[in-house]
Amino acid sequence: MFRITVLLLAFATPLAAEPARPAPLMPFYALVKIVAQRFDGRLLAARLDAPRPYEFALGAEVVQQLTLLSPQGNVLLIRLDGVTGRVLDVRGRGLTAARAKGNDRERDHD
């Protein structure tokens, strides 16, 4: 009887489960708005990128990297979670000077 139950349970599960669908990417204009709330500057470039190990550990499946030219002439690399818009990393010189004026924590996205 035990063998029959095990066989029935084995055949009750689907042979090929449907693969999970990836979450939709956040629209580009929404990501630009998030960055504009935090930093002053001009957008130079944007690209999709694979997450770095620490970004993947934070739950990011895909990363959108935006390159920004600050008013002081510094280049900032801003990496956001492509699905949620969460800012994962910001690198570059003059980060404090590039912060948008009047920006406080309640305006932050994450």
PDB file of N, CA and C in Angstrom:
ATOM      1  N   MET A   1       0.817  -1.191   0.000  1.00  0.00           N
ATOM      2  CA  MET A   1       0.000   0.000   0.000  1.00  0.00           C
ATOM      3  C   MET A   1       0.868   1.265   0.000  1.00  0.00           C
ATOM      4  N   PHE A   2       1.963   1.217   0.761  1.00  0.00           N
ATOM      5  CA  PHE A   2       2.867   2.358   0.846  1.00  0.00           C
ATOM      6  C   PHE A   2       3.474   2.677  -0.521  1.00  0.00           C
ATOM      7  N   ARG A   3       3.861   1.657  -1.287  1.00  0.00           N
ATOM      8  CA  ARG A   3       4.461   1.867  -2.604  1.00  0.00           C
ATOM      9  C   ARG A   3       3.469   2.502  -3.565  1.00  0.00           C
ATOM     10  N   ILE A   4       2.220   2.116  -3.493  1.00  0.00           N
ATOM     11  CA  ILE A   4       1.197   2.687  -4.372  1.00  0.00           C
ATOM     12  C   ILE A   4       0.996   4.164  -4.056  1.00  0.00           C
ATOM     13  N   THR A   5       0.990   4.513  -2.783  1.00  0.00           N
ATOM     14  CA  THR A   5       0.824   5.913  -2.384  1.00  0.00           C
ATOM     15  C   THR A   5       1.983   6.757  -2.889  1.00  0.00           C
ATOM     16  N   VAL A   6       3.192   6.257  -2.754  1.00  0.00           N
ATOM     17  CA  VAL A   6       4.371   6.983  -3.222  1.00  0.00           C
ATOM     18  C   VAL A   6       4.305   7.178  -4.728  1.00  0.00           C
ATOM     19  N   LEU A   7       3.918   6.164  -5.471  1.00  0.00           N
ATOM     20  CA  LEU A   7       3.802   6.283  -6.922  1.00  0.00           C
ATOM     21  C   LEU A   7       2.727   7.284  -7.314  1.00  0.00           C
ATOM     22  N   LEU A   8       1.605   7.258  -6.629  1.00  0.00           N
ATOM     23  CA  LEU A   8       0.534   8.213  -6.931  1.00  0.00           C
ATOM     24  C   LEU A   8       0.980   9.643  -6.660  1.00  0.00           C
ATOM     25  N   LEU A   9       1.691   9.867  -5.577  1.00  0.00           N
ATOM     26  CA  LEU A   9       2.196  11.206  -5.276  1.00  0.00           C
ATOM     27  C   LEU A   9       3.223  11.657  -6.308  1.00  0.00           C
ATOM     28  N   ALA A  10       4.045  10.748  -6.773  1.00  0.00           N
ATOM     29  CA  ALA A  10       5.061  11.093  -7.765  1.00  0.00           C
ATOM     30  C   ALA A  10       4.423  11.522  -9.081  1.00  0.00           C
ATOM     31  N   PHE A  11       3.345  10.850  -9.484  1.00  0.00           N
ATOM     32  CA  PHE A  11       2.694  11.192 -10.746  1.00  0.00           C
ATOM     33  C   PHE A  11       1.691  12.332 -10.603  1.00  0.00           C
ATOM     34  N   ALA A  12       1.364  12.719  -9.388  1.00  0.00           N
ATOM     35  CA  ALA A  12       0.409  13.807  -9.173  1.00  0.00           C
ATOM     36  C   ALA A  12       1.040  15.170  -9.427  1.00  0.00           C
ATOM     37  N   THR A  13       2.354  15.271  -9.310  1.00  0.00           N
ATOM     38  CA  THR A  13       3.026  16.545  -9.550  1.00  0.00           C
ATOM     39  C   THR A  13       3.257  16.716 -11.043  1.00  0.00           C
ATOM     40  N   PRO A  14       3.177  17.930 -11.545  1.00  0.00           N
ATOM     41  CA  PRO A  14       3.408  18.142 -12.978  1.00  0.00           C
ATOM     42  C   PRO A  14       4.853  17.828 -13.341  1.00  0.00           C
ATOM     43  N   LEU A  15       5.042  17.292 -14.529  1.00  0.00           N
ATOM     44  CA  LEU A  15       6.383  16.912 -14.963  1.00  0.00           C
ATOM     45  C   LEU A  15       7.250  18.128 -15.252  1.00  0.00           C
ATOM     46  N   ALA A  16       6.687  19.113 -15.878  1.00  0.00           N
ATOM     47  CA  ALA A  16       7.443  20.319 -16.194  1.00  0.00           C
ATOM     48  C   ALA A  16       6.660  21.526 -15.695  1.00  0.00           C
ATOM     49  N   ALA A  17       7.125  22.095 -14.619  1.00  0.00           N
ATOM     50  CA  ALA A  17       6.457  23.280 -14.082  1.00  0.00           C
ATOM     51  C   ALA A  17       6.699  24.455 -15.023  1.00  0.00           C
ATOM     52  N   GLU A  18       5.726  25.323 -15.115  1.00  0.00           N
ATOM     53  CA  GLU A  18       5.849  26.507 -15.955  1.00  0.00           C
ATOM     54  C   GLU A  18       6.899  27.429 -15.343  1.00  0.00           C
ATOM     55  N   PRO A  19       7.852  27.910 -16.144  1.00  0.00           N
ATOM     56  CA  PRO A  19       8.892  28.778 -15.575  1.00  0.00           C
ATOM     57  C   PRO A  19       8.288  30.081 -15.050  1.00  0.00           C
ATOM     58  N   ALA A  20       8.895  30.589 -13.995  1.00  0.00           N
ATOM     59  CA  ALA A  20       8.411  31.838 -13.400  1.00  0.00           C
ATOM     60  C   ALA A  20       8.661  32.988 -14.367  1.00  0.00           C
ATOM     61  N   ARG A  21       7.694  33.853 -14.487  1.00  0.00           N
ATOM     62  CA  ARG A  21       7.847  35.018 -15.364  1.00  0.00           C
ATOM     63  C   ARG A  21       8.605  36.106 -14.622  1.00  0.00           C
ATOM     64  N   PRO A  22       9.547  36.741 -15.302  1.00  0.00           N
ATOM     65  CA  PRO A  22      10.276  37.821 -14.634  1.00  0.00           C
ATOM     66  C   PRO A  22       9.358  39.017 -14.406  1.00  0.00           C
ATOM     67  N   ALA A  23       9.640  39.746 -13.359  1.00  0.00           N
ATOM     68  CA  ALA A  23       8.851  40.939 -13.058  1.00  0.00           C
ATOM     69  C   ALA A  23       9.109  41.986 -14.143  1.00  0.00           C
ATOM     70  N   PRO A  24       8.113  42.794 -14.468  1.00  0.00           N
ATOM     71  CA  PRO A  24       8.314  43.805 -15.514  1.00  0.00           C
ATOM     72  C   PRO A  24       9.279  44.894 -15.047  1.00  0.00           C
ATOM     73  N   LEU A  25      10.060  45.396 -15.987  1.00  0.00           N
ATOM     74  CA  LEU A  25      10.999  46.467 -15.674  1.00  0.00           C
ATOM     75  C   LEU A  25      10.255  47.772 -15.440  1.00  0.00           C
ATOM     76  N   MET A  26      10.805  48.580 -14.561  1.00  0.00           N
ATOM     77  CA  MET A  26      10.251  49.900 -14.312  1.00  0.00           C
ATOM     78  C   MET A  26      10.505  50.755 -15.560  1.00  0.00           C
ATOM     79  N   PRO A  27       9.545  51.585 -15.959  1.00  0.00           N
ATOM     80  CA  PRO A  27       9.754  52.426 -17.145  1.00  0.00           C
ATOM     81  C   PRO A  27      10.953  53.362 -16.969  1.00  0.00           C
ATOM     82  N   PHE A  28      11.624  53.622 -18.071  1.00  0.00           N
ATOM     83  CA  PHE A  28      12.823  54.459 -18.047  1.00  0.00           C
ATOM     84  C   PHE A  28      12.531  55.844 -17.474  1.00  0.00           C
ATOM     85  N   TYR A  29      11.411  56.447 -17.862  1.00  0.00           N
ATOM     86  CA  TYR A  29      11.101  57.797 -17.381  1.00  0.00           C
ATOM     87  C   TYR A  29      10.933  57.829 -15.862  1.00  0.00           C
ATOM     88  N   ALA A  30      10.450  56.738 -15.274  1.00  0.00           N
ATOM     89  CA  ALA A  30      10.288  56.679 -13.817  1.00  0.00           C
ATOM     90  C   ALA A  30      11.654  56.620 -13.130  1.00  0.00           C
ATOM     91  N   LEU A  31      12.590  55.893 -13.719  1.00  0.00           N
ATOM     92  CA  LEU A  31      13.942  55.838 -13.157  1.00  0.00           C
ATOM     93  C   LEU A  31      14.623  57.196 -13.234  1.00  0.00           C
ATOM     94  N   VAL A  32      14.443  57.885 -14.346  1.00  0.00           N
ATOM     95  CA  VAL A  32      15.026  59.222 -14.499  1.00  0.00           C
ATOM     96  C   VAL A  32      14.435  60.166 -13.455  1.00  0.00           C
ATOM     97  N   LYS A  33      13.152  60.042 -13.181  1.00  0.00           N
ATOM     98  CA  LYS A  33      12.502  60.889 -12.173  1.00  0.00           C
ATOM     99  C   LYS A  33      13.087  60.625 -10.785  1.00  0.00           C
ATOM    100  N   ILE A  34      13.317  59.356 -10.450  1.00  0.00           N
ATOM    101  CA  ILE A  34      13.908  59.003  -9.153  1.00  0.00           C
ATOM    102  C   ILE A  34      15.290  59.638  -9.016  1.00  0.00           C
ATOM    103  N   VAL A  35      16.107  59.537 -10.069  1.00  0.00           N
ATOM    104  CA  VAL A  35      17.457  60.103 -10.034  1.00  0.00           C
ATOM    105  C   VAL A  35      17.389  61.628  -9.967  1.00  0.00           C
ATOM    106  N   ALA A  36      16.474  62.247 -10.699  1.00  0.00           N
ATOM    107  CA  ALA A  36      16.351  63.706 -10.700  1.00  0.00           C
ATOM    108  C   ALA A  36      15.921  64.243  -9.339  1.00  0.00           C
ATOM    109  N   GLN A  37      15.175  63.449  -8.565  1.00  0.00           N
ATOM    110  CA  GLN A  37      14.794  63.875  -7.218  1.00  0.00           C
ATOM    111  C   GLN A  37      15.995  63.913  -6.282  1.00  0.00           C
ATOM    112  N   ARG A  38      17.001  63.117  -6.567  1.00  0.00           N
ATOM    113  CA  ARG A  38      18.167  63.025  -5.683  1.00  0.00           C
ATOM    114  C   ARG A  38      19.355  63.864  -6.140  1.00  0.00           C
ATOM    115  N   PHE A  39      19.538  63.983  -7.457  1.00  0.00           N
ATOM    116  CA  PHE A  39      20.741  64.620  -7.976  1.00  0.00           C
ATOM    117  C   PHE A  39      20.408  65.632  -9.057  1.00  0.00           C
ATOM    118  N   ASP A  40      21.210  66.725  -9.079  1.00  0.00           N
ATOM    119  CA  ASP A  40      21.161  67.687 -10.177  1.00  0.00           C
ATOM    120  C   ASP A  40      22.161  67.225 -11.227  1.00  0.00           C
ATOM    121  N   GLY A  41      21.815  67.404 -12.478  1.00  0.00           N
ATOM    122  CA  GLY A  41      22.753  67.044 -13.528  1.00  0.00           C
ATOM    123  C   GLY A  41      22.050  66.680 -14.817  1.00  0.00           C
ATOM    124  N   ARG A  42      22.867  66.312 -15.776  1.00  0.00           N
ATOM    125  CA  ARG A  42      22.394  65.971 -17.116  1.00  0.00           C
ATOM    126  C   ARG A  42      22.663  64.495 -17.384  1.00  0.00           C
ATOM    127  N   LEU A  43      21.655  63.807 -17.869  1.00  0.00           N
ATOM    128  CA  LEU A  43      21.786  62.384 -18.168  1.00  0.00           C
ATOM    129  C   LEU A  43      22.656  62.201 -19.410  1.00  0.00           C
ATOM    130  N   LEU A  44      23.714  61.412 -19.265  1.00  0.00           N
ATOM    131  CA  LEU A  44      24.613  61.143 -20.385  1.00  0.00           C
ATOM    132  C   LEU A  44      24.323  59.809 -21.049  1.00  0.00           C
ATOM    133  N   ALA A  45      24.024  58.792 -20.244  1.00  0.00           N
ATOM    134  CA  ALA A  45      23.834  57.447 -20.793  1.00  0.00           C
ATOM    135  C   ALA A  45      23.015  56.608 -19.831  1.00  0.00           C
ATOM    136  N   ALA A  46      22.447  55.544 -20.379  1.00  0.00           N
ATOM    137  CA  ALA A  46      21.706  54.571 -19.571  1.00  0.00           C
ATOM    138  C   ALA A  46      21.879  53.208 -20.215  1.00  0.00           C
ATOM    139  N   ARG A  47      21.938  52.185 -19.367  1.00  0.00           N
ATOM    140  CA  ARG A  47      22.054  50.830 -19.898  1.00  0.00           C
ATOM    141  C   ARG A  47      21.529  49.820 -18.885  1.00  0.00           C
ATOM    142  N   LEU A  48      21.116  48.669 -19.407  1.00  0.00           N
ATOM    143  CA  LEU A  48      20.745  47.537 -18.559  1.00  0.00           C
ATOM    144  C   LEU A  48      22.011  46.758 -18.245  1.00  0.00           C
ATOM    145  N   ASP A  49      22.082  46.246 -17.032  1.00  0.00           N
ATOM    146  CA  ASP A  49      23.273  45.520 -16.618  1.00  0.00           C
ATOM    147  C   ASP A  49      22.869  44.371 -15.705  1.00  0.00           C
ATOM    148  N   ALA A  50      23.715  43.378 -15.637  1.00  0.00           N
ATOM    149  CA  ALA A  50      23.501  42.281 -14.686  1.00  0.00           C
ATOM    150  C   ALA A  50      23.865  42.780 -13.291  1.00  0.00           C
ATOM    151  N   PRO A  51      23.191  42.288 -12.274  1.00  0.00           N
ATOM    152  CA  PRO A  51      23.524  42.747 -10.920  1.00  0.00           C
ATOM    153  C   PRO A  51      24.875  42.216 -10.464  1.00  0.00           C
ATOM    154  N   ARG A  52      25.576  43.037  -9.709  1.00  0.00           N
ATOM    155  CA  ARG A  52      26.806  42.599  -9.056  1.00  0.00           C
ATOM    156  C   ARG A  52      26.406  41.696  -7.897  1.00  0.00           C
ATOM    157  N   PRO A  53      27.339  40.907  -7.363  1.00  0.00           N
ATOM    158  CA  PRO A  53      26.959  39.966  -6.295  1.00  0.00           C
ATOM    159  C   PRO A  53      26.232  40.611  -5.121  1.00  0.00           C
ATOM    160  N   TYR A  54      26.695  41.772  -4.657  1.00  0.00           N
ATOM    161  CA  TYR A  54      26.019  42.408  -3.525  1.00  0.00           C
ATOM    162  C   TYR A  54      24.643  42.941  -3.923  1.00  0.00           C
ATOM    163  N   GLU A  55      24.474  43.340  -5.177  1.00  0.00           N
ATOM    164  CA  GLU A  55      23.162  43.802  -5.646  1.00  0.00           C
ATOM    165  C   GLU A  55      22.201  42.622  -5.767  1.00  0.00           C
ATOM    166  N   PHE A  56      22.716  41.501  -6.241  1.00  0.00           N
ATOM    167  CA  PHE A  56      21.904  40.294  -6.335  1.00  0.00           C
ATOM    168  C   PHE A  56      21.466  39.846  -4.945  1.00  0.00           C
ATOM    169  N   ALA A  57      22.365  39.968  -3.971  1.00  0.00           N
ATOM    170  CA  ALA A  57      22.025  39.606  -2.587  1.00  0.00           C
ATOM    171  C   ALA A  57      20.928  40.509  -2.031  1.00  0.00           C
ATOM    172  N   LEU A  58      20.819  41.732  -2.542  1.00  0.00           N
ATOM    173  CA  LEU A  58      19.756  42.654  -2.130  1.00  0.00           C
ATOM    174  C   LEU A  58      18.438  42.368  -2.841  1.00  0.00           C
ATOM    175  N   GLY A  59      18.452  41.433  -3.789  1.00  0.00           N
ATOM    176  CA  GLY A  59      17.228  41.041  -4.477  1.00  0.00           C
ATOM    177  C   GLY A  59      17.075  41.582  -5.884  1.00  0.00           C
ATOM    178  N   ALA A  60      18.079  42.266  -6.395  1.00  0.00           N
ATOM    179  CA  ALA A  60      17.996  42.828  -7.744  1.00  0.00           C
ATOM    180  C   ALA A  60      18.212  41.734  -8.784  1.00  0.00           C
ATOM    181  N   GLU A  61      17.300  41.643  -9.741  1.00  0.00           N
ATOM    182  CA  GLU A  61      17.434  40.681 -10.836  1.00  0.00           C
ATOM    183  C   GLU A  61      18.066  41.325 -12.065  1.00  0.00           C
ATOM    184  N   VAL A  62      17.795  42.591 -12.245  1.00  0.00           N
ATOM    185  CA  VAL A  62      18.367  43.355 -13.350  1.00  0.00           C
ATOM    186  C   VAL A  62      18.637  44.765 -12.827  1.00  0.00           C
ATOM    187  N   VAL A  63      19.712  45.370 -13.330  1.00  0.00           N
ATOM    188  CA  VAL A  63      20.122  46.694 -12.867  1.00  0.00           C
ATOM    189  C   VAL A  63      20.103  47.655 -14.043  1.00  0.00           C
ATOM    190  N   GLN A  64      19.610  48.855 -13.793  1.00  0.00           N
ATOM    191  CA  GLN A  64      19.699  49.921 -14.787  1.00  0.00           C
ATOM    192  C   GLN A  64      20.752  50.898 -14.284  1.00  0.00           C
ATOM    193  N   GLN A  65      21.762  51.126 -15.094  1.00  0.00           N
ATOM    194  CA  GLN A  65      22.834  52.043 -14.718  1.00  0.00           C
ATOM    195  C   GLN A  65      22.665  53.334 -15.494  1.00  0.00           C
ATOM    196  N   LEU A  66      22.581  54.443 -14.775  1.00  0.00           N
ATOM    197  CA  LEU A  66      22.472  55.762 -15.387  1.00  0.00           C
ATOM    198  C   LEU A  66      23.771  56.515 -15.147  1.00  0.00           C
ATOM    199  N   THR A  67      24.266  57.188 -16.170  1.00  0.00           N
ATOM    200  CA  THR A  67      25.462  58.012 -16.060  1.00  0.00           C
ATOM    201  C   THR A  67      25.017  59.461 -16.122  1.00  0.00           C
ATOM    202  N   LEU A  68      25.400  60.230 -15.101  1.00  0.00           N
ATOM    203  CA  LEU A  68      24.931  61.605 -14.950  1.00  0.00           C
ATOM    204  C   LEU A  68      26.128  62.544 -14.912  1.00  0.00           C
ATOM    205  N   LEU A  69      26.023  63.688 -15.579  1.00  0.00           N
ATOM    206  CA  LEU A  69      27.036  64.734 -15.507  1.00  0.00           C
ATOM    207  C   LEU A  69      26.522  65.798 -14.557  1.00  0.00           C
ATOM    208  N   SER A  70      27.225  66.006 -13.446  1.00  0.00           N
ATOM    209  CA  SER A  70      26.778  66.979 -12.443  1.00  0.00           C
ATOM    210  C   SER A  70      27.077  68.400 -12.920  1.00  0.00           C
ATOM    211  N   PRO A  71      26.425  69.414 -12.325  1.00  0.00           N
ATOM    212  CA  PRO A  71      26.710  70.804 -12.701  1.00  0.00           C
ATOM    213  C   PRO A  71      28.177  71.190 -12.470  1.00  0.00           C
ATOM    214  N   GLN A  72      28.856  70.496 -11.578  1.00  0.00           N
ATOM    215  CA  GLN A  72      30.268  70.769 -11.302  1.00  0.00           C
ATOM    216  C   GLN A  72      31.197  70.076 -12.302  1.00  0.00           C
ATOM    217  N   GLY A  73      30.634  69.293 -13.220  1.00  0.00           N
ATOM    218  CA  GLY A  73      31.427  68.615 -14.239  1.00  0.00           C
ATOM    219  C   GLY A  73      31.893  67.221 -13.850  1.00  0.00           C
ATOM    220  N   ASN A  74      31.362  66.688 -12.769  1.00  0.00           N
ATOM    221  CA  ASN A  74      31.717  65.340 -12.331  1.00  0.00           C
ATOM    222  C   ASN A  74      30.766  64.316 -12.943  1.00  0.00           C
ATOM    223  N   VAL A  75      31.284  63.118 -13.186  1.00  0.00           N
ATOM    224  CA  VAL A  75      30.476  62.032 -13.734  1.00  0.00           C
ATOM    225  C   VAL A  75      30.056  61.113 -12.590  1.00  0.00           C
ATOM    226  N   LEU A  76      28.756  60.857 -12.489  1.00  0.00           N
ATOM    227  CA  LEU A  76      28.206  59.970 -11.469  1.00  0.00           C
ATOM    228  C   LEU A  76      27.646  58.727 -12.140  1.00  0.00           C
ATOM    229  N   LEU A  77      27.931  57.563 -11.564  1.00  0.00           N
ATOM    230  CA  LEU A  77      27.331  56.307 -12.010  1.00  0.00           C
ATOM    231  C   LEU A  77      26.306  55.905 -10.963  1.00  0.00           C
ATOM    232  N   ILE A  78      25.060  55.821 -11.365  1.00  0.00           N
ATOM    233  CA  ILE A  78      23.967  55.519 -10.452  1.00  0.00           C
ATOM    234  C   ILE A  78      23.340  54.211 -10.899  1.00  0.00           C
ATOM    235  N   ARG A  79      23.316  53.230 -10.004  1.00  0.00           N
ATOM    236  CA  ARG A  79      22.774  51.902 -10.311  1.00  0.00           C
ATOM    237  C   ARG A  79      21.480  51.720  -9.541  1.00  0.00           C
ATOM    238  N   LEU A  80      20.421  51.371 -10.271  1.00  0.00           N
ATOM    239  CA  LEU A  80      19.102  51.179  -9.685  1.00  0.00           C
ATOM    240  C   LEU A  80      18.586  49.782  -9.987  1.00  0.00           C
ATOM    241  N   ASP A  81      17.770  49.263  -9.070  1.00  0.00           N
ATOM    242  CA  ASP A  81      17.068  48.003  -9.326  1.00  0.00           C
ATOM    243  C   ASP A  81      16.111  48.270 -10.478  1.00  0.00           C
ATOM    244  N   GLY A  82      16.220  47.501 -11.541  1.00  0.00           N
ATOM    245  CA  GLY A  82      15.410  47.727 -12.732  1.00  0.00           C
ATOM    246  C   GLY A  82      13.938  47.444 -12.545  1.00  0.00           C
ATOM    247  N   VAL A  83      13.575  46.717 -11.501  1.00  0.00           N
ATOM    248  CA  VAL A  83      12.175  46.370 -11.257  1.00  0.00           C
ATOM    249  C   VAL A  83      11.532  47.318 -10.256  1.00  0.00           C
ATOM    250  N   THR A  84      12.236  47.609  -9.149  1.00  0.00           N
ATOM    251  CA  THR A  84      11.648  48.419  -8.076  1.00  0.00           C
ATOM    252  C   THR A  84      12.054  49.881  -8.124  1.00  0.00           C
ATOM    253  N   GLY A  85      13.168  50.199  -8.784  1.00  0.00           N
ATOM    254  CA  GLY A  85      13.658  51.569  -8.813  1.00  0.00           C
ATOM    255  C   GLY A  85      14.505  51.933  -7.609  1.00  0.00           C
ATOM    256  N   ARG A  86      14.787  50.986  -6.761  1.00  0.00           N
ATOM    257  CA  ARG A  86      15.594  51.233  -5.564  1.00  0.00           C
ATOM    258  C   ARG A  86      17.025  51.577  -5.973  1.00  0.00           C
ATOM    259  N   VAL A  87      17.576  52.631  -5.392  1.00  0.00           N
ATOM    260  CA  VAL A  87      18.957  53.012  -5.677  1.00  0.00           C
ATOM    261  C   VAL A  87      19.874  52.025  -4.965  1.00  0.00           C
ATOM    262  N   LEU A  88      20.713  51.350  -5.744  1.00  0.00           N
ATOM    263  CA  LEU A  88      21.606  50.326  -5.201  1.00  0.00           C
ATOM    264  C   LEU A  88      23.006  50.856  -4.934  1.00  0.00           C
ATOM    265  N   ASP A  89      23.484  51.758  -5.792  1.00  0.00           N
ATOM    266  CA  ASP A  89      24.859  52.230  -5.665  1.00  0.00           C
ATOM    267  C   ASP A  89      25.000  53.553  -6.403  1.00  0.00           C
ATOM    268  N   VAL A  90      25.790  54.452  -5.830  1.00  0.00           N
ATOM    269  CA  VAL A  90      26.123  55.720  -6.480  1.00  0.00           C
ATOM    270  C   VAL A  90      27.620  55.909  -6.324  1.00  0.00           C
ATOM    271  N   ARG A  91      28.296  56.162  -7.437  1.00  0.00           N
ATOM    272  CA  ARG A  91      29.746  56.367  -7.407  1.00  0.00           C
ATOM    273  C   ARG A  91      30.105  57.591  -8.234  1.00  0.00           C
ATOM    274  N   GLY A  92      31.167  58.252  -7.821  1.00  0.00           N
ATOM    275  CA  GLY A  92      31.674  59.403  -8.546  1.00  0.00           C
ATOM    276  C   GLY A  92      32.136  60.485  -7.588  1.00  0.00           C
ATOM    277  N   ARG A  93      32.801  61.473  -8.123  1.00  0.00           N
ATOM    278  CA  ARG A  93      33.279  62.599  -7.315  1.00  0.00           C
ATOM    279  C   ARG A  93      32.177  63.636  -7.165  1.00  0.00           C
ATOM    280  N   GLY A  94      32.227  64.361  -6.065  1.00  0.00           N
ATOM    281  CA  GLY A  94      31.308  65.472  -5.860  1.00  0.00           C
ATOM    282  C   GLY A  94      29.874  65.059  -5.596  1.00  0.00           C
ATOM    283  N   LEU A  95      29.672  63.944  -4.915  1.00  0.00           N
ATOM    284  CA  LEU A  95      28.309  63.473  -4.647  1.00  0.00           C
ATOM    285  C   LEU A  95      27.520  64.470  -3.808  1.00  0.00           C
ATOM    286  N   THR A  96      28.158  65.043  -2.798  1.00  0.00           N
ATOM    287  CA  THR A  96      27.453  65.983  -1.926  1.00  0.00           C
ATOM    288  C   THR A  96      27.039  67.227  -2.701  1.00  0.00           C
ATOM    289  N   ALA A  97      27.923  67.742  -3.533  1.00  0.00           N
ATOM    290  CA  ALA A  97      27.608  68.935  -4.318  1.00  0.00           C
ATOM    291  C   ALA A  97      26.537  68.654  -5.367  1.00  0.00           C
ATOM    292  N   ALA A  98      26.451  67.419  -5.827  1.00  0.00           N
ATOM    293  CA  ALA A  98      25.480  67.066  -6.870  1.00  0.00           C
ATOM    294  C   ALA A  98      24.097  66.771  -6.312  1.00  0.00           C
ATOM    295  N   ARG A  99      23.969  66.631  -4.980  1.00  0.00           N
ATOM    296  CA  ARG A  99      22.652  66.358  -4.398  1.00  0.00           C
ATOM    297  C   ARG A  99      21.687  67.468  -4.778  1.00  0.00           C
ATOM    298  N   ALA A 100      20.465  67.087  -5.136  1.00  0.00           N
ATOM    299  CA  ALA A 100      19.437  68.060  -5.514  1.00  0.00           C
ATOM    300  C   ALA A 100      19.123  68.949  -4.318  1.00  0.00           C
ATOM    301  N   LYS A 101      18.975  70.224  -4.556  1.00  0.00           N
ATOM    302  CA  LYS A 101      18.674  71.179  -3.487  1.00  0.00           C
ATOM    303  C   LYS A 101      17.280  70.920  -2.931  1.00  0.00           C
ATOM    304  N   GLY A 102      17.147  71.028  -1.615  1.00  0.00           N
ATOM    305  CA  GLY A 102      15.845  70.817  -0.977  1.00  0.00           C
ATOM    306  C   GLY A 102      15.468  69.361  -0.860  1.00  0.00           C
ATOM    307  N   ASN A 103      16.407  68.469  -1.122  1.00  0.00           N
ATOM    308  CA  ASN A 103      16.113  67.033  -1.047  1.00  0.00           C
ATOM    309  C   ASN A 103      16.218  66.578   0.396  1.00  0.00           C
ATOM    310  N   ASP A 104      15.160  65.942   0.896  1.00  0.00           N
ATOM    311  CA  ASP A 104      15.200  65.370   2.232  1.00  0.00           C
ATOM    312  C   ASP A 104      14.703  63.937   2.172  1.00  0.00           C
ATOM    313  N   ARG A 105      14.788  63.229   3.276  1.00  0.00           N
ATOM    314  CA  ARG A 105      14.516  61.790   3.293  1.00  0.00           C
ATOM    315  C   ARG A 105      13.111  61.424   2.843  1.00  0.00           C
ATOM    316  N   GLU A 106      12.097  62.237   3.113  1.00  0.00           N
ATOM    317  CA  GLU A 106      10.748  61.835   2.711  1.00  0.00           C
ATOM    318  C   GLU A 106      10.552  61.857   1.198  1.00  0.00           C
ATOM    319  N   ARG A 107      11.442  62.542   0.473  1.00  0.00           N
ATOM    320  CA  ARG A 107      11.346  62.541  -0.984  1.00  0.00           C
ATOM    321  C   ARG A 107      12.068  61.351  -1.592  1.00  0.00           C
ATOM    322  N   ASP A 108      12.897  60.669  -0.808  1.00  0.00           N
ATOM    323  CA  ASP A 108      13.627  59.513  -1.323  1.00  0.00           C
ATOM    324  C   ASP A 108      12.669  58.397  -1.668  1.00  0.00           C
ATOM    325  N   HIS A 109      13.045  57.607  -2.668  1.00  0.00           N
ATOM    326  CA  HIS A 109      12.171  56.542  -3.169  1.00  0.00           C
ATOM    327  C   HIS A 109      12.167  55.317  -2.277  1.00  0.00           C
ATOM    328  N   ASP A 110      13.327  54.923  -1.727  1.00  0.00           N
ATOM    329  CA  ASP A 110      13.385  53.659  -0.986  1.00  0.00           C
ATOM    330  C   ASP A 110      13.202  53.805   0.479  1.00  0.00           C
TER     331      ASP A 110
END
